[in-house]
Tab-separated table of C-alpha atoms in Angstrom:
chain	number	residue	atom	x	y	z
A	212	ASP	CA	-2.134	13.360	3.336
A	213	LEU	CA	-1.244	11.024	5.767
A	214	ASP	CA	1.172	11.700	8.800
A	215	LEU	CA	4.402	9.958	7.039
A	216	ALA	CA	5.480	9.195	10.614
A	217	SER	CA	2.888	7.274	11.427
A	218	LEU	CA	2.602	5.449	8.331
A	219	LYS	CA	5.272	2.546	8.087
A	220	TYR	CA	5.844	-0.745	5.085
A	221	TYR	CA	7.921	-3.047	4.496
A	222	PRO	CA	9.920	-4.554	3.296
A	223	ASN	CA	10.628	-2.543	-0.155
A	224	PRO	CA	11.691	-3.971	-2.282
A	225	VAL	CA	9.008	-6.942	-1.164
A	226	ASP	CA	8.543	-10.063	-2.786
A	227	SER	CA	5.550	-11.600	-1.833
A	228	GLU	CA	3.765	-9.710	1.024
A	229	LEU	CA	4.029	-5.922	1.720
A	230	THR	CA	3.200	-4.875	5.011
A	231	VAL	CA	1.585	-1.782	5.844
A	232	SER	CA	0.691	0.197	9.041
A	233	TYR	CA	-1.176	2.909	10.184
A	234	LYS	CA	-1.604	5.293	13.690
A	235	ASP	CA	-5.613	5.443	12.073
A	236	GLN	CA	-7.313	2.097	10.219
A	237	ILE	CA	-6.571	1.797	6.373
A	238	LYS	CA	-9.483	1.304	4.863
A	239	LEU	CA	-8.478	0.433	1.438
A	240	ILE	CA	-5.283	-0.127	-1.003
A	241	GLU	CA	-5.200	0.259	-4.184
A	242	VAL	CA	-1.979	-0.446	-6.783
A	243	TYR	CA	-0.867	1.330	-9.511
A	244	ASP	CA	1.654	0.408	-12.593
A	245	LEU	CA	3.944	3.626	-13.600
A	246	THR	CA	1.662	4.135	-16.583
A	247	GLY	CA	-1.370	5.267	-14.161
A	248	LYS	CA	-3.881	1.675	-14.487
A	249	GLN	CA	-5.243	0.413	-11.000
A	250	ILE	CA	-3.812	-3.494	-10.680
A	251	LYS	CA	-5.497	-4.570	-7.540
A	252	VAL	CA	-7.345	-2.676	-4.288
A	253	GLN	CA	-8.278	-4.148	-1.344
A	254	LYS	CA	-10.095	-3.359	1.426
A	255	PHE	CA	-9.278	-3.717	5.109
A	256	ASP	CA	-10.128	-2.271	8.357
A	257	SER	CA	-7.494	-2.359	10.421
A	258	ASN	CA	-3.703	-0.515	11.732
A	259	ASP	CA	-1.754	-3.808	10.126
A	260	VAL	CA	-2.930	-4.941	7.113
A	261	ARG	CA	-1.273	-7.348	4.310
A	262	VAL	CA	-0.530	-6.649	0.502
A	263	ASP	CA	-0.590	-9.933	-1.554
A	264	MET	CA	2.153	-8.074	-4.018
A	265	SER	CA	3.156	-12.209	-5.831
A	266	GLY	CA	1.025	-11.944	-8.586
A	267	LEU	CA	2.614	-8.568	-9.946
A	268	SER	CA	5.614	-8.220	-12.262
A	269	SER	CA	8.750	-7.533	-10.723
A	270	GLY	CA	9.211	-3.343	-11.475
A	271	THR	CA	7.789	-0.973	-9.672
A	272	TYR	CA	4.153	-0.047	-7.545
A	273	MET	CA	2.292	3.126	-6.514
A	274	LEU	CA	-0.090	2.151	-3.608
A	275	ARG	CA	-2.104	4.437	-2.488
A	276	VAL	CA	-3.417	4.386	1.508
A	277	GLN	CA	-6.896	5.374	2.299
A	278	ALA	CA	-7.315	5.769	5.668
A	279	ASN	CA	-10.038	7.358	7.491
A	280	THR	CA	-7.976	10.645	8.365
A	281	GLY	CA	-6.957	11.385	4.231
A	282	SER	CA	-4.557	9.127	1.688
A	283	GLN	CA	-1.019	9.158	0.749
A	284	PHE	CA	0.640	7.901	-1.862
A	285	ILE	CA	3.303	5.163	-1.539
A	286	LYS	CA	6.804	3.897	-3.925
A	287	ILE	CA	6.881	0.118	-4.117
A	288	ILE	CA	9.800	-2.160	-5.664
A	289	LYS	CA	8.297	-5.642	-6.309
A	290	LYS	CA	11.489	-7.887	-6.440
């Protein structure tokens, strides 16, 4: 699990682009719908990343943020 105090993500609810930042490098972000179906995977190598959410339908999504030190699920609302 990641250090939640160091994991920032905004805006939430998101319209088009979600910014995720963490103290360690983010390697991978996976987007899942509430049924558990994987919708999107993006690889990164940065502490601050942007995820394009514009192509997704309105609703609630779970994002799995993976860094070198572990991973964490976060809940995102898409407008």
